[in-house]
């Protein structure tokens, strides 16, 4: 059982922010990081087409890798495809959805913003989280078309300007009746890579809520406590567009991932 890998799935390298926490919370497993970079960015996809694409990929992945668990380290996918994945396949799936509930519980001002892709912002699932868990807050949804690609560029070592980022996140900062937004939910797994830059741009300090650790803890609940030892081999990364470019390979190497 324990030598079956855990799949961490995203459209690009953003899911590495979740893998990082998975390894802290669950260090004794092998991971396969799977990036559907041929489909990136997911934020622009039609819903039905995206469901079909991800389910097709998982059909192959489960046959090839026989995983014990899969983490969908992507809000844009998880807010859409979890029911279908759980219906079609017989392994546990853990999703990554906007951390609206903890944000609403923690906010003092009652003004919470959710920074996400356009896909996540328009999902019925996301609206449902607000209705169910954040009735007493004013939630501002900010969908950015560009931030996931900017995060990819930044983490590969390209220069990303503060002004470009500012244009994307300025909608998160709301002032109303002497109150100010105090929590911004990072509802795309790419965005924690930019959090240090966001902090510098923010017109006032806010909490940037990254749910990665909570996702890792949720995943741990599906796994047996005791494993004999770490299985032989390496953690691997697989990209649907084929071998990634040199800066990406260097990034993966830094994460201790052998590449396809
Ligand atoms: N990392 C993905 C997420 O958490 C989205 C990036 C994309 O648009 O593909 O939503």
CSV table of C-alpha atoms and ligand atoms in Angstrom, one decimal:
chain,number,residue,atom,x,y,z
A,1,UNK,CA,0.0,0.0,0.0
A,2,UNK,CA,2.6,2.5,1.1
A,3,UNK,CA,4.7,2.3,-2.1
A,4,UNK,CA,1.8,3.6,-4.1
A,5,UNK,CA,2.6,7.2,-4.9
A,6,UNK,CA,0.5,10.3,-4.1
A,7,UNK,CA,-0.4,12.4,-7.2
A,8,UNK,CA,-0.3,16.2,-6.8
A,9,UNK,CA,-2.1,17.6,-9.8
A,10,UNK,CA,-2.3,21.2,-11.2
A,11,UNK,CA,-2.3,23.0,-14.6
A,12,UNK,CA,1.2,24.3,-14.0
A,13,UNK,CA,3.8,24.7,-11.3
A,14,UNK,CA,1.5,26.4,-8.8
A,15,UNK,CA,0.7,23.0,-7.3
A,16,UNK,CA,4.3,22.9,-6.0
A,17,UNK,CA,3.1,25.2,-3.2
A,18,UNK,CA,0.8,22.4,-2.1
A,19,UNK,CA,3.4,19.7,-2.6
A,20,UNK,CA,5.8,21.6,-0.4
A,21,UNK,CA,3.3,21.4,2.5
A,22,UNK,CA,2.4,17.8,1.7
A,23,UNK,CA,6.0,16.8,2.2
A,24,UNK,CA,6.1,18.5,5.6
A,25,UNK,CA,2.9,16.9,6.9
A,26,UNK,CA,3.3,13.5,5.1
A,27,UNK,CA,7.1,13.0,4.6
A,28,UNK,CA,7.1,9.3,4.2
A,29,UNK,CA,5.5,8.8,0.8
A,30,UNK,CA,6.6,9.1,-2.8
A,31,UNK,CA,5.0,11.9,-4.8
A,32,UNK,CA,4.3,12.4,-8.5
A,33,UNK,CA,3.8,16.0,-9.4
A,34,UNK,CA,1.6,16.1,-12.5
A,35,UNK,CA,1.2,19.4,-14.4
A,36,UNK,CA,-1.2,19.7,-17.3
A,37,UNK,CA,0.9,22.5,-18.8
A,38,UNK,CA,-0.5,21.7,-22.3
A,39,UNK,CA,-3.9,22.9,-20.9
A,40,UNK,CA,-2.6,25.9,-18.9
A,41,UNK,CA,-4.2,28.2,-18.0
A,42,UNK,CA,-7.3,26.4,-16.7
A,43,UNK,CA,-8.8,29.8,-15.8
A,44,UNK,CA,-10.1,30.4,-19.3
A,45,UNK,CA,-11.5,26.9,-20.0
A,46,UNK,CA,-15.2,26.1,-20.7
A,47,UNK,CA,-16.5,24.1,-17.8
A,48,UNK,CA,-17.6,20.9,-19.6
A,49,UNK,CA,-14.5,20.7,-21.7
A,50,UNK,CA,-12.3,21.1,-18.6
A,51,UNK,CA,-14.2,18.3,-16.7
A,52,UNK,CA,-13.7,16.0,-19.6
A,53,UNK,CA,-10.0,16.8,-20.0
A,54,UNK,CA,-9.2,16.2,-16.3
A,55,UNK,CA,-11.2,13.0,-16.1
A,56,UNK,CA,-9.4,11.7,-19.3
A,57,UNK,CA,-6.0,12.5,-17.8
A,58,UNK,CA,-6.9,10.8,-14.6
A,59,UNK,CA,-8.1,7.7,-16.4
A,60,UNK,CA,-4.6,7.3,-17.8
A,61,UNK,CA,-2.8,8.4,-14.6
A,62,UNK,CA,-4.6,5.9,-12.4
A,63,UNK,CA,-3.9,3.1,-14.9
A,64,UNK,CA,-0.2,4.0,-15.2
A,65,UNK,CA,0.7,4.9,-11.6
A,66,UNK,CA,-1.8,3.1,-9.3
A,67,UNK,CA,-1.8,6.0,-6.8
A,68,UNK,CA,-3.1,5.7,-3.3
A,69,UNK,CA,-4.5,9.3,-3.3
A,70,UNK,CA,-4.7,12.3,-5.6
A,71,UNK,CA,-4.6,15.9,-4.5
A,72,UNK,CA,-6.1,18.4,-7.0
A,73,UNK,CA,-3.8,21.3,-6.2
A,74,UNK,CA,-5.8,23.7,-8.3
A,75,UNK,CA,-8.8,25.8,-7.2
A,76,UNK,CA,-9.9,26.3,-10.8
A,77,UNK,CA,-10.2,22.5,-11.2
A,78,UNK,CA,-11.4,21.6,-7.8
A,79,UNK,CA,-14.3,24.0,-7.8
A,80,UNK,CA,-15.6,22.1,-10.8
A,81,UNK,CA,-14.5,18.5,-11.1
A,82,UNK,CA,-14.4,16.8,-7.7
A,83,UNK,CA,-17.8,15.1,-7.9
A,84,UNK,CA,-17.0,13.7,-11.3
A,85,UNK,CA,-13.6,12.4,-10.3
A,86,UNK,CA,-15.0,10.8,-7.2
A,87,UNK,CA,-17.8,9.2,-9.1
A,88,UNK,CA,-15.6,7.8,-11.9
A,89,UNK,CA,-12.5,6.6,-9.9
A,90,UNK,CA,-12.0,4.5,-6.9
A,91,UNK,CA,-9.2,6.4,-5.1
A,92,UNK,CA,-9.6,9.2,-2.6
A,93,UNK,CA,-9.4,12.7,-4.0
A,94,UNK,CA,-8.6,15.8,-2.0
A,95,UNK,CA,-9.5,19.2,-3.5
A,96,UNK,CA,-8.2,22.7,-3.1
A,97,UNK,CA,-11.1,25.2,-2.8
A,98,UNK,CA,-11.1,28.9,-1.8
A,99,UNK,CA,-10.5,29.2,1.9
A,100,UNK,CA,-13.6,31.3,2.4
A,101,UNK,CA,-14.8,29.6,5.6
A,102,UNK,CA,-11.6,30.2,7.6
A,103,UNK,CA,-11.3,33.7,6.2
A,104,UNK,CA,-14.8,34.6,7.4
A,105,UNK,CA,-14.1,33.1,10.8
A,106,UNK,CA,-10.9,35.2,11.2
A,107,UNK,CA,-11.9,38.5,9.7
A,108,UNK,CA,-12.4,41.3,12.2
A,109,UNK,CA,-13.5,44.0,9.7
A,110,UNK,CA,-15.9,41.7,7.9
A,111,UNK,CA,-14.3,42.6,4.6
A,112,UNK,CA,-12.7,39.6,2.9
A,113,UNK,CA,-11.4,39.4,-0.6
A,114,UNK,CA,-10.8,36.2,-2.7
A,115,UNK,CA,-8.1,36.5,-5.3
A,116,UNK,CA,-8.5,33.7,-7.9
A,117,UNK,CA,-8.6,32.9,-11.6
A,118,UNK,CA,-11.6,34.0,-13.7
A,119,UNK,CA,-12.8,30.4,-13.7
A,120,UNK,CA,-12.8,30.0,-9.9
A,121,UNK,CA,-14.6,33.4,-9.5
A,122,UNK,CA,-17.5,32.4,-11.7
A,123,UNK,CA,-18.1,29.0,-10.3
A,124,UNK,CA,-21.4,28.2,-8.6
A,125,UNK,CA,-19.3,26.2,-6.0
A,126,UNK,CA,-17.5,29.4,-5.0
A,127,UNK,CA,-20.7,31.4,-4.6
A,128,UNK,CA,-22.1,28.5,-2.5
A,129,UNK,CA,-19.1,28.7,-0.1
A,130,UNK,CA,-19.9,32.4,0.4
A,131,UNK,CA,-23.6,31.8,1.0
A,132,UNK,CA,-22.9,28.8,3.4
A,133,UNK,CA,-20.0,30.2,5.3
A,134,UNK,CA,-19.6,33.9,4.9
A,135,UNK,CA,-23.1,35.3,5.3
A,136,UNK,CA,-21.9,37.9,7.8
A,137,UNK,CA,-19.0,39.2,5.7
A,138,UNK,CA,-18.8,41.2,2.5
A,139,UNK,CA,-16.8,39.1,0.2
A,140,UNK,CA,-15.1,40.7,-2.9
A,141,UNK,CA,-14.2,38.2,-5.7
A,142,UNK,CA,-11.3,39.3,-7.8
A,143,UNK,CA,-10.6,37.2,-10.9
A,144,UNK,CA,-7.3,37.8,-12.5
A,145,UNK,CA,-6.6,36.7,-16.0
A,146,UNK,CA,-2.8,37.3,-15.8
A,147,UNK,CA,-1.6,36.4,-12.3
A,148,UNK,CA,-1.1,32.6,-12.7
A,149,UNK,CA,1.1,33.3,-15.8
A,150,UNK,CA,3.0,36.0,-13.9
A,151,UNK,CA,3.6,33.6,-11.0
A,152,UNK,CA,4.9,31.0,-13.4
A,153,UNK,CA,7.3,33.6,-14.9
A,154,UNK,CA,8.4,34.9,-11.5
A,155,UNK,CA,9.2,31.4,-10.1
A,156,UNK,CA,11.2,30.6,-13.3
A,157,UNK,CA,13.4,33.6,-12.6
A,158,UNK,CA,11.9,36.1,-15.1
A,159,UNK,CA,11.4,39.7,-14.0
A,160,UNK,CA,7.9,40.6,-12.9
A,161,UNK,CA,7.2,44.2,-12.2
A,162,UNK,CA,5.4,45.5,-9.1
A,163,UNK,CA,3.2,47.7,-11.3
A,164,UNK,CA,1.9,44.6,-13.3
A,165,UNK,CA,1.0,42.9,-10.0
A,166,UNK,CA,-0.6,46.0,-8.5
A,167,UNK,CA,-3.0,46.2,-11.4
A,168,UNK,CA,-4.2,42.7,-10.8
A,169,UNK,CA,-4.6,42.8,-7.0
A,170,UNK,CA,-5.8,46.4,-6.4
A,171,UNK,CA,-9.4,45.3,-6.5
A,172,UNK,CA,-8.8,43.2,-3.3
A,173,UNK,CA,-8.4,46.3,-1.1
A,174,UNK,CA,-11.8,47.7,-0.1
A,175,UNK,CA,-12.6,50.5,2.4
A,176,UNK,CA,-16.1,50.9,3.6
A,177,UNK,CA,-17.5,52.9,6.6
A,178,UNK,CA,-14.1,53.2,8.2
A,179,UNK,CA,-13.4,49.4,7.8
A,180,UNK,CA,-10.8,47.9,5.5
A,181,UNK,CA,-10.3,44.4,4.0
A,182,UNK,CA,-8.2,42.5,6.4
A,183,UNK,CA,-7.9,39.0,4.8
A,184,UNK,CA,-7.2,38.1,1.2
A,185,UNK,CA,-7.7,34.5,0.3
A,186,UNK,CA,-5.1,33.2,-2.1
A,187,UNK,CA,-7.5,31.0,-4.1
A,188,UNK,CA,-5.1,29.9,-6.8
A,189,UNK,CA,-2.2,27.7,-5.9
A,190,UNK,CA,0.2,29.8,-8.1
A,191,UNK,CA,-0.3,32.9,-6.0
A,192,UNK,CA,1.7,32.0,-2.8
A,193,UNK,CA,4.8,32.2,-5.0
A,194,UNK,CA,4.0,36.0,-5.3
A,195,UNK,CA,3.0,36.6,-1.7
A,196,UNK,CA,6.2,38.5,-0.8
A,197,UNK,CA,5.6,40.9,-3.7
A,198,UNK,CA,1.9,41.2,-2.8
A,199,UNK,CA,3.0,42.2,0.8
A,200,UNK,CA,5.1,45.0,-0.6
A,201,UNK,CA,2.4,46.4,-2.8
A,202,UNK,CA,-0.5,46.1,-0.4
A,203,UNK,CA,-1.8,49.6,0.6
A,204,UNK,CA,-2.3,48.3,4.1
A,205,UNK,CA,-1.3,45.1,5.9
A,206,UNK,CA,-3.7,42.1,5.4
A,207,UNK,CA,-3.5,38.4,6.1
A,208,UNK,CA,-2.8,36.4,2.9
A,209,UNK,CA,-4.5,33.1,3.5
A,210,UNK,CA,-2.8,30.1,1.8
A,211,UNK,CA,-4.6,26.9,2.4
A,212,UNK,CA,-1.8,24.5,1.5
A,213,UNK,CA,-1.1,23.3,5.0
A,214,UNK,CA,-4.8,22.6,5.6
A,215,UNK,CA,-5.0,20.6,2.4
A,216,UNK,CA,-2.0,18.5,3.4
A,217,UNK,CA,-3.6,17.8,6.8
A,218,UNK,CA,-6.9,16.8,5.0
A,219,UNK,CA,-4.9,14.5,2.8
A,220,UNK,CA,-3.2,12.9,5.8
A,221,UNK,CA,-6.6,11.8,7.1
A,222,UNK,CA,-6.9,9.4,4.2
A,223,UNK,CA,-3.6,7.7,4.7
A,224,UNK,CA,-2.6,4.9,7.2
A,225,UNK,CA,-0.4,6.2,10.0
A,226,UNK,CA,2.3,3.7,9.8
A,227,UNK,CA,4.5,3.0,6.8
A,228,UNK,CA,7.5,0.7,6.9
A,229,UNK,CA,9.9,3.1,5.2
A,230,UNK,CA,10.1,5.6,2.4
A,231,UNK,CA,9.8,3.6,-0.8
A,232,UNK,CA,12.8,3.4,-3.1
A,233,UNK,CA,13.2,5.9,-5.9
A,234,UNK,CA,12.6,9.6,-6.5
A,235,UNK,CA,9.7,11.9,-6.5
A,236,UNK,CA,8.9,12.7,-10.1
A,237,UNK,CA,7.3,15.5,-12.1
A,238,UNK,CA,5.4,14.8,-15.3
A,239,UNK,CA,4.3,17.6,-17.7
A,240,UNK,CA,1.7,17.0,-20.4
A,241,UNK,CA,3.5,19.3,-22.9
A,242,UNK,CA,6.6,17.1,-22.7
A,243,UNK,CA,10.0,18.0,-21.2
A,244,UNK,CA,9.8,21.4,-19.7
A,245,UNK,CA,12.3,24.2,-20.5
A,246,UNK,CA,15.5,24.7,-18.6
A,247,UNK,CA,14.3,27.2,-15.9
A,248,UNK,CA,11.4,24.9,-15.1
A,249,UNK,CA,13.7,21.9,-14.8
A,250,UNK,CA,15.9,23.9,-12.5
A,251,UNK,CA,12.9,24.8,-10.4
A,252,UNK,CA,11.8,21.1,-10.2
A,253,UNK,CA,15.4,20.1,-9.4
A,254,UNK,CA,15.2,22.5,-6.4
A,255,UNK,CA,12.1,20.7,-5.3
A,256,UNK,CA,13.9,17.4,-5.6
A,257,UNK,CA,11.8,16.2,-8.5
A,258,UNK,CA,13.1,14.1,-11.3
A,259,UNK,CA,11.6,15.2,-14.6
A,260,UNK,CA,9.9,13.4,-17.6
B,1,LIG,N1,-3.2,26.8,-10.0
B,1,LIG,C1,-4.5,26.9,-10.5
B,1,LIG,C2,-5.5,27.3,-9.4
B,1,LIG,O1,-5.3,27.0,-8.2
B,1,LIG,C3,-4.9,27.8,-11.7
B,1,LIG,C4,-3.9,28.3,-12.7
B,1,LIG,C5,-4.6,28.3,-14.1
B,1,LIG,O2,-5.3,29.2,-14.5
B,1,LIG,O3,-4.4,27.3,-14.8
B,1,LIG,O4,-6.6,27.8,-9.6
